[in-house]
Structures are given as structure tokens and as C-alpha cells.
Amino acid sequence: MSVWIAIGATAIGCYLVKLLGLLVPAGALERPLVKRLAALLPVALLAALTAQQTFSTGQQLMLDARGAGLAAAALALVLRAPFLVVVGAAVVVTAGVRAVSG
């Protein structure tokens, strides 16, 4: 039964957060600082998620094939490769390092 309580609490929380967003005055959203933060926040969250997923295993810091794949993707981005090439480079390098290291 506690699972349903958690689901209900999550649903209510999501509704309240959405309602809170609708109650913010339009003038507050037009400020330059708010606009800049709104533009930069998704990039920061995606970078943090990528770093957490790449360099951690549970509670431990880990440097393995995923780091090499991320480095390959970063290099492809610096070279201004198309998105599919970036993803392909990351996949190929990660698989290659895993195959070599066993």
C-alpha cells in the first residue's frame, strides 16, 4: 500500500509544481536574469547527468570505457561532426575499449 501512497504523493507534487509555474507573474519571467538562467539551466542539468552516468557506479567514482566514449564524442563535437557521427564515435570507441580491456 505504501507504493500507492508514494504514487499519489508524486502526482499531487507534480500538479502543485505545475500550478506554481502558472501562478508566476508574466513580468517576473521577462527579466533578463530569469531568461538567461532559463536558457542555461537545461545545459547544466544535462552536463551533470552525463557526468554522473559516465563517471560513477553506485557510490564509487569510476573511469572506464564510458569515459573514453565521452572523450571521443567531445572530440567529434569539437571537429563539428554531425550528431549521428558524434553518437557513432562514442559507441564505437566505448565498444572498442570494452573489447580490448575485457
Short mmCIF file of C-alpha atoms in Angstrom, two decimals:
data_model
loop_
_atom_site.label_atom_id
_atom_site.label_comp_id
_atom_site.label_asym_id
_atom_site.label_seq_id
_atom_site.Cartn_x
_atom_site.Cartn_y
_atom_site.Cartn_z
CA MET A 1 0.00 0.00 0.00
CA SER A 2 2.92 2.38 0.57
CA VAL A 3 3.70 2.29 -3.16
CA TRP A 4 0.29 3.80 -3.92
CA ILE A 5 0.85 6.47 -1.30
CA ALA A 6 4.15 7.36 -2.97
CA ILE A 7 2.48 7.44 -6.40
CA GLY A 8 -0.31 9.66 -5.09
CA ALA A 9 2.14 12.00 -3.34
CA THR A 10 4.21 12.25 -6.51
CA ALA A 11 1.14 13.02 -8.63
CA ILE A 12 0.00 15.71 -6.20
CA GLY A 13 3.51 17.16 -6.03
CA CYS A 14 3.76 17.33 -9.83
CA TYR A 15 0.38 19.04 -10.03
CA LEU A 16 1.39 21.60 -7.39
CA VAL A 17 4.69 22.38 -9.14
CA LYS A 18 2.84 22.89 -12.43
CA LEU A 19 0.28 25.11 -10.70
CA LEU A 20 3.05 27.13 -9.08
CA GLY A 21 4.59 27.70 -12.53
CA LEU A 22 1.29 29.01 -13.85
CA LEU A 23 0.93 31.40 -10.90
CA VAL A 24 4.24 33.17 -11.56
CA PRO A 25 3.52 36.67 -12.93
CA ALA A 26 4.49 37.23 -16.57
CA GLY A 27 6.60 40.24 -15.62
CA ALA A 28 8.87 38.09 -13.49
CA LEU A 29 9.57 35.81 -16.45
CA GLU A 30 10.57 38.72 -18.70
CA ARG A 31 13.56 39.79 -16.59
CA PRO A 32 16.92 39.32 -18.36
CA LEU A 33 18.42 37.29 -15.50
CA VAL A 34 15.48 34.87 -15.47
CA LYS A 35 15.66 34.47 -19.25
CA ARG A 36 19.38 33.76 -19.10
CA LEU A 37 19.02 31.24 -16.29
CA ALA A 38 16.16 29.52 -18.11
CA ALA A 39 18.36 29.18 -21.19
CA LEU A 40 21.38 27.83 -19.28
CA LEU A 41 19.65 25.51 -16.81
CA PRO A 42 18.88 22.63 -19.24
CA VAL A 43 22.50 22.60 -20.44
CA ALA A 44 23.80 22.45 -16.87
CA LEU A 45 21.39 19.66 -15.92
CA LEU A 46 22.29 17.62 -18.99
CA ALA A 47 26.01 18.05 -18.30
CA ALA A 48 25.54 16.97 -14.68
CA LEU A 49 23.51 13.92 -15.72
CA THR A 50 26.11 12.97 -18.33
CA ALA A 51 28.95 13.27 -15.82
CA GLN A 52 27.08 11.26 -13.20
CA GLN A 53 26.20 8.48 -15.62
CA THR A 54 29.70 8.37 -17.14
CA PHE A 55 31.95 8.55 -14.12
CA SER A 56 30.05 6.77 -11.35
CA THR A 57 28.97 3.28 -10.48
CA GLY A 58 26.67 3.35 -7.49
CA GLN A 59 28.59 5.26 -4.82
CA GLN A 60 32.03 4.93 -6.45
CA LEU A 61 33.90 7.10 -8.90
CA MET A 62 34.85 5.00 -11.94
CA LEU A 63 36.91 5.71 -15.04
CA ASP A 64 36.28 3.05 -17.66
CA ALA A 65 35.25 2.67 -21.30
CA ARG A 66 32.40 5.15 -20.88
CA GLY A 67 34.93 7.93 -20.27
CA ALA A 68 36.75 7.05 -23.48
CA GLY A 69 33.46 7.14 -25.37
CA LEU A 70 32.63 10.52 -23.91
CA ALA A 71 36.07 11.82 -24.90
CA ALA A 72 35.53 10.56 -28.45
CA ALA A 73 32.14 12.29 -28.59
CA ALA A 74 33.68 15.51 -27.29
CA LEU A 75 36.40 15.34 -29.94
CA ALA A 76 33.80 14.77 -32.65
CA LEU A 77 31.87 17.79 -31.36
CA VAL A 78 35.00 19.94 -31.44
CA LEU A 79 35.51 18.85 -35.05
CA ARG A 80 31.88 19.92 -35.72
CA ALA A 81 30.73 16.47 -36.81
CA PRO A 82 27.01 15.76 -37.36
CA PHE A 83 25.08 14.40 -34.38
CA LEU A 84 24.89 10.82 -35.68
CA VAL A 85 28.66 10.80 -36.22
CA VAL A 86 29.16 12.01 -32.63
CA VAL A 87 26.96 9.24 -31.27
CA GLY A 88 28.56 6.67 -33.56
CA ALA A 89 32.06 7.67 -32.49
CA ALA A 90 31.10 7.33 -28.84
CA VAL A 91 29.57 3.90 -29.41
CA VAL A 92 32.48 2.58 -31.46
CA VAL A 93 35.15 3.82 -29.06
CA THR A 94 33.29 2.56 -25.99
CA ALA A 95 32.78 -0.86 -27.58
CA GLY A 96 36.39 -0.99 -28.73
CA VAL A 97 37.79 -0.16 -25.29
CA ARG A 98 35.47 -2.74 -23.69
CA ALA A 99 36.56 -5.37 -26.21
CA VAL A 100 40.26 -4.68 -25.65
CA SER A 101 40.08 -4.43 -21.85
CA GLY A 102 37.85 -7.46 -21.49
#
